[in-house]
């Protein structure tokens, strides 16, 4: 054999054949793990890196799997632009780093995911940004908290964690227009299935894709969606601070997204039925679910709900999370967890139903008094509903309330 016909070991190992033009369409996307992309010449590299030509040069800036996924999120949110980041916290960081400067002031809802509060209330002051909490159930007070010319942003959750207060987004947008600040919304609990905040006039939306959008608890990711008027340099800011999502995670999230509609619909209806069931149980002191008629912010639901989802809504479902307060005189949290067999995960949005205990997880950084001022007590349990049959779930919840605590866990 003529050894000269073969390429060298280095050529074989380092070769990167361009994919043949496929004549049939693959059923799932290719995964482009490439860290860099060869450009035709320095001028092309300059144009791509400067955003004047579409294409990819360096993975931290952009890559095909991220671009595909971001486009799907853009369409789901009816947004002008979308960006994927390596976590929900990175999504919030991108908005903050793009929008705020030393000397600015911002308002943050007192009902926020704990780490979002820590980022805004403890990290931003290090950069000379001042922060004031507001109560979304008392919008009149926002007028007094605004600092004319200095208040640049307001942060709120569409449906807040863990007691599911629904924000009056149209009213907050009106306040923003009146006082000249932008409104940024964490839509993680609502997802674009239940609410598309940009359609209500909100300026920025972010979500943790790690939750229901991906739905399989096997990656961390976030999204930012926004309008052309404010989008500016946020992509460059996200790249500079290293906030982008990796190709493999984008592939997985895109796969998770294929079943998103079915999962959120089923899980939300399970949540709604469970909220009604829990409301009738003597071991339960209070139930929090925005679809229940007595929920304090029930009247805001119709103002935020995406009309397509709302029109198919036979059980007053709004999201897949329910919180309730156990009567600790009758049943301990440990007994509920052990007897129900529902897995305790400090997260939400999986295919299976999971449970969280805010005092020991999302709100553990607060004192007992602070927790109680938010309505969170040692007996408060948050359930993130999955796609099981409701009959199975009702059995598990009943067992949690009255059953033998030695039942094996489903972890
Ligand atoms: C409502 C909400 N927003 C944001 C986040 C942060 O997302 P991630 O964990 O993907 O950074 C979480 C995480 O639990 C959350 O529950």
XYZ file of C-alpha atoms and ligand atoms in Angstrom:
427
model
C 0.000 0.000 0.000
C 1.274 3.452 -0.901
C 1.642 5.108 2.497
C 1.884 8.569 0.893
C -1.812 8.387 -0.106
C -2.850 8.646 3.488
C -2.987 11.936 5.363
C -0.780 12.341 8.402
C -1.963 11.456 11.871
C -2.223 15.171 12.633
C -4.305 15.820 9.516
C -6.698 13.014 10.384
C -7.055 13.996 14.008
C -7.357 17.703 13.321
C -9.498 17.508 10.188
C -12.957 19.021 10.244
C -14.825 17.940 7.112
C -17.661 20.240 6.177
C -20.940 18.332 6.598
C -22.191 16.942 3.299
C -25.298 18.632 2.003
C -27.989 16.319 3.240
C -30.706 15.456 0.761
C -33.116 14.469 3.530
C -34.056 16.459 6.617
C -32.734 15.152 9.979
C -35.453 14.730 12.606
C -33.458 16.490 15.303
C -31.008 19.386 15.119
C -27.262 18.982 14.843
C -25.280 19.983 17.914
C -22.533 22.477 17.120
C -20.076 22.188 19.976
C -17.519 24.280 18.066
C -15.770 26.893 20.219
C -14.629 28.822 17.137
C -15.637 29.163 13.481
C -13.196 29.690 10.630
C -13.883 32.996 8.913
C -13.078 33.595 5.231
C -10.833 36.574 5.997
C -10.259 39.230 8.684
C -12.932 41.475 7.173
C -15.575 38.782 7.573
C -14.467 38.113 11.167
C -14.733 41.813 11.861
C -18.216 42.025 10.358
C -19.513 38.958 12.228
C -18.017 40.002 15.559
C -19.360 43.517 15.039
C -22.856 42.183 14.343
C -22.943 43.584 10.777
C -23.038 40.128 9.175
C -24.981 37.158 10.491
C -22.859 34.127 11.271
C -20.745 32.669 14.020
C -17.146 33.304 14.977
C -16.764 32.492 18.676
C -19.082 30.375 20.833
C -19.260 32.839 23.747
C -20.768 35.405 21.353
C -23.227 33.142 19.518
C -23.654 29.631 18.138
C -26.236 27.822 15.980
C -27.947 25.913 18.800
C -28.332 29.086 20.866
C -29.647 31.023 17.882
C -32.269 28.344 17.091
C -33.472 28.182 20.662
C -33.527 31.954 21.163
C -35.653 32.267 18.043
C -38.174 29.799 19.514
C -38.317 31.800 22.746
C -38.711 35.026 20.761
C -41.703 33.535 18.982
C -43.215 32.126 22.187
C -43.016 35.551 23.838
C -44.035 37.552 20.749
C -40.817 39.492 21.302
C -38.639 41.538 18.946
C -35.475 39.866 20.305
C -34.432 36.977 22.530
C -31.231 35.759 24.127
C -30.366 32.528 25.950
C -28.139 32.573 29.014
C -26.492 29.927 31.183
C -29.062 30.240 34.016
C -32.081 32.254 35.051
C -29.773 34.315 37.277
C -27.529 35.039 34.274
C -30.612 36.304 32.418
C -31.380 38.771 35.228
C -27.687 39.720 35.365
C -27.704 40.496 31.629
C -30.662 42.881 32.003
C -29.180 44.607 35.034
C -25.678 44.934 33.558
C -27.100 46.333 30.331
C -29.597 48.748 31.809
C -28.289 50.127 35.108
C -25.454 52.552 35.933
C -23.885 53.922 39.102
C -26.276 56.449 40.623
C -29.430 54.773 39.286
C -32.233 53.697 41.550
C -34.543 50.714 41.043
C -37.610 49.202 42.649
C -37.968 45.512 43.431
C -41.050 43.609 44.502
C -40.818 42.255 48.038
C -42.118 38.945 46.658
C -39.206 37.728 44.539
C -37.226 34.537 44.165
C -34.627 34.747 46.972
C -31.508 34.889 44.791
C -33.039 37.615 42.607
C -33.592 39.698 45.749
C -30.018 39.024 46.865
C -28.628 40.011 43.447
C -30.572 43.259 43.305
C -30.604 44.266 46.961
C -27.137 43.105 48.043
C -24.976 43.014 44.910
C -26.167 46.104 43.015
C -25.457 48.553 45.880
C -21.758 47.539 45.522
C -21.907 49.263 42.112
C -23.546 52.384 43.542
C -27.056 51.417 42.443
C -29.743 52.114 45.015
C -32.671 49.779 45.573
C -36.056 50.076 47.298
C -38.566 47.281 47.863
C -42.194 47.817 46.935
C -45.338 45.841 47.609
C -47.105 44.822 44.365
C -50.385 44.633 46.292
C -50.094 48.354 47.158
C -49.391 50.139 43.889
C -50.340 53.536 45.309
C -47.198 53.364 47.450
C -45.026 53.084 44.302
C -45.714 56.768 43.514
C -44.018 57.738 46.791
C -41.059 55.393 46.261
C -40.164 56.660 42.790
C -37.198 59.064 42.686
C -37.825 61.355 39.716
C -35.087 61.044 37.097
C -33.204 58.437 39.159
C -35.569 55.440 39.197
C -34.740 53.516 36.037
C -36.226 50.053 36.535
C -38.819 48.062 38.418
C -38.444 44.277 38.919
C -41.392 41.993 39.627
C -42.512 38.373 39.127
C -45.636 37.648 37.076
C -46.593 34.943 39.577
C -44.515 35.210 42.727
C -42.758 32.506 44.679
C -44.012 30.788 46.826
C -47.505 32.203 47.510
C -48.328 32.828 43.842
C -49.359 36.481 44.039
C -50.180 37.616 40.499
C -48.775 41.053 39.656
C -51.018 43.657 38.037
C -48.665 44.025 35.071
C -50.801 46.498 33.057
C -50.961 48.816 36.106
C -47.186 48.552 36.653
C -46.588 49.376 32.990
C -48.791 52.473 33.351
C -46.768 53.530 36.411
C -43.546 52.972 34.469
C -44.731 55.175 31.613
C -45.885 57.868 34.036
C -42.591 57.974 35.961
C -40.167 57.058 33.171
C -38.883 53.697 34.443
C -38.757 50.354 32.620
C -40.565 47.270 33.908
C -38.694 43.932 33.945
C -40.637 40.763 34.708
C -39.539 37.322 35.879
C -42.074 35.107 34.094
C -40.697 31.746 35.304
C -43.826 30.596 37.162
C -46.224 31.744 34.443
C -44.175 30.709 31.377
C -45.256 32.070 27.970
C -48.080 29.530 28.047
C -49.951 31.531 30.689
C -48.561 35.019 30.151
C -46.635 36.985 27.532
C -45.691 40.115 29.474
C -44.280 42.000 26.469
C -47.767 42.031 24.953
C -48.938 43.871 28.070
C -46.372 46.614 27.536
C -43.639 45.251 29.826
C -40.112 46.247 28.692
C -38.083 43.138 29.598
C -38.926 39.517 30.376
C -36.618 36.939 31.843
C -37.206 33.313 32.819
C -35.389 30.380 34.277
C -35.476 27.815 31.447
C -34.131 25.336 34.032
C -37.768 24.961 35.143
C -40.914 24.190 33.121
C -39.681 25.251 29.682
C -37.016 22.565 29.669
C -38.977 20.411 32.073
C -36.552 17.557 32.685
C -34.380 18.938 35.464
C -31.192 18.230 33.550
C -29.830 21.671 32.700
C -29.511 25.275 33.863
C -30.549 28.009 31.456
C -32.253 31.365 31.230
C -33.870 33.533 28.595
C -34.225 37.267 28.072
C -36.825 38.682 25.691
C -37.229 42.327 24.834
C -38.229 45.062 22.441
C -36.148 46.663 19.685
C -36.376 50.035 21.444
C -34.383 48.821 24.481
C -32.429 45.846 23.135
C -29.282 47.874 22.404
C -26.012 46.085 23.238
C -27.387 43.377 25.526
C -25.921 40.569 23.402
C -22.438 42.073 23.661
C -22.918 42.666 27.397
C -23.957 39.010 27.886
C -20.911 37.829 25.939
C -18.513 40.167 27.751
C -19.691 39.009 31.170
C -19.666 35.371 30.000
C -23.384 34.764 30.478
C -24.204 32.715 27.364
C -25.698 29.212 27.281
C -23.713 26.210 25.961
C -24.689 24.384 22.717
C -25.384 21.036 24.368
C -27.723 22.645 26.902
C -29.497 24.513 24.089
C -29.997 21.219 22.262
C -31.476 19.618 25.389
C -33.702 22.616 26.093
C -34.965 22.605 22.515
C -35.827 18.939 22.932
C -37.603 19.695 26.234
C -39.546 22.425 24.494
C -41.141 19.961 22.072
C -43.402 18.682 24.876
C -43.734 21.993 26.738
C -47.341 22.693 25.664
C -48.581 19.276 26.748
C -46.633 19.330 30.010
C -47.638 22.793 31.186
C -51.262 22.223 30.268
C -51.509 18.903 32.100
C -49.404 20.037 35.072
C -51.437 23.239 35.486
C -54.728 21.362 35.460
C -53.295 18.958 38.045
C -52.304 21.974 40.148
C -55.750 23.487 39.901
C -57.500 20.237 40.892
C -55.015 19.704 43.731
C -55.589 23.244 45.027
C -59.326 22.541 45.205
C -58.706 19.176 46.885
C -56.264 20.606 49.448
C -58.717 23.401 50.298
C -61.140 20.803 51.650
C -58.639 18.982 53.930
C -58.743 19.586 57.707
C -54.918 19.267 58.076
C -54.459 22.249 55.733
C -54.750 25.781 57.116
C -54.518 27.755 53.870
C -54.107 27.064 50.154
C -52.531 29.491 47.686
C -53.323 29.131 44.000
C -54.239 32.037 41.709
C -57.123 30.071 40.167
C -58.903 29.714 43.528
C -61.659 32.305 43.988
C -60.335 33.390 47.418
C -56.706 33.906 46.304
C -55.804 37.528 47.165
C -54.729 38.365 43.603
C -57.271 36.233 41.731
C -58.681 39.355 40.070
C -55.317 40.058 38.386
C -55.305 36.689 36.610
C -57.519 37.748 33.740
C -55.451 40.894 33.144
C -52.267 38.904 32.580
C -53.487 35.602 31.140
C -52.644 34.757 27.582
C -56.060 34.506 25.972
C -55.336 31.304 24.031
C -54.567 29.348 27.190
C -57.379 31.041 29.084
C -60.032 30.123 26.532
C -59.265 26.374 26.915
C -59.226 26.599 30.668
C -61.956 24.421 32.136
C -60.520 24.155 35.680
C -59.360 27.755 36.361
C -55.771 26.622 36.036
C -52.992 29.250 36.142
C -49.578 27.653 36.338
C -48.416 24.386 37.851
C -47.442 25.518 41.365
C -49.585 25.398 44.505
C -48.562 26.396 48.021
C -50.310 25.425 51.208
C -49.821 25.737 54.919
C -49.943 22.545 56.868
C -51.517 22.656 60.336
C -48.440 21.626 62.314
C -50.627 20.686 65.301
C -51.960 17.824 63.193
C -49.156 16.917 60.791
C -45.467 17.762 60.515
C -43.756 18.704 57.250
C -41.482 15.665 57.643
C -44.518 13.384 58.025
C -46.135 14.878 54.915
C -42.964 14.414 52.865
C -42.310 10.888 54.038
C -45.914 9.643 53.791
C -46.707 11.271 50.454
C -43.610 9.942 48.700
C -43.392 13.271 46.834
C -39.733 14.109 46.237
C -38.352 17.160 48.051
C -36.405 19.146 45.460
C -35.589 22.817 45.985
C -36.692 23.554 42.406
C -39.778 23.222 40.218
C -41.036 22.395 36.748
C -40.074 18.747 36.387
C -42.169 16.042 34.677
C -42.893 14.518 38.083
C -44.547 16.361 40.956
C -42.032 17.704 43.463
C -42.176 19.484 46.757
C -40.261 22.332 48.307
C -40.213 23.854 51.779
C -39.514 27.605 51.404
C -38.305 28.117 55.026
C -35.468 25.639 54.457
C -34.728 26.418 50.804
C -35.699 29.500 48.732
C -36.318 31.762 51.751
C -33.765 30.392 54.220
C -31.677 33.595 53.953
C -34.483 35.498 55.718
C -35.151 35.662 59.461
C -38.298 34.029 60.810
C -39.890 37.462 61.211
C -39.062 38.377 57.612
C -40.430 35.058 56.377
C -43.653 35.578 58.289
C -44.032 39.126 56.969
C -44.166 37.505 53.518
C -46.778 34.982 54.681
C -44.291 32.091 54.812
C -44.473 29.841 57.889
C -42.671 26.642 58.960
C -45.726 24.681 57.728
C -45.675 26.258 54.238
C -45.122 23.682 51.492
C -44.841 24.413 47.784
C -45.876 21.740 45.287
C -44.721 21.877 41.671
C -47.111 19.686 39.741
C -46.012 17.296 37.035
C -47.798 15.255 34.428
C -48.965 12.229 36.449
C -52.666 11.393 36.509
C -54.585 13.436 39.048
C -55.855 10.216 40.683
C -52.255 9.251 41.529
C -51.524 12.709 42.859
C -54.654 12.843 45.003
C -53.660 9.520 46.534
C -50.162 10.802 47.316
C -51.428 14.045 48.833
C -53.992 12.150 50.937
C -51.259 9.800 52.130
C -49.125 12.834 52.992
C -51.899 14.265 55.128
C -53.063 11.121 56.921
C -50.957 8.129 55.840
C -48.182 6.183 57.482
C -44.970 8.274 57.320
C -42.779 5.268 56.559
C -43.888 5.001 52.907
C -40.786 4.882 50.642
C -39.860 8.055 48.768
C -39.991 8.255 44.971
C -36.450 9.640 44.711
C -38.840 32.322 39.977
C -37.410 32.050 39.700
N -36.703 32.940 38.994
C -35.395 32.740 38.714
C -34.740 31.619 39.173
C -33.278 31.447 38.885
O -33.117 30.548 37.850
P -31.827 29.596 37.709
O -31.852 28.663 38.877
O -32.024 28.945 36.388
O -30.644 30.504 37.750
C -35.446 30.656 39.907
C -34.766 29.453 40.409
O -35.284 28.708 41.203
C -36.810 30.881 40.181
O -37.539 30.014 40.888
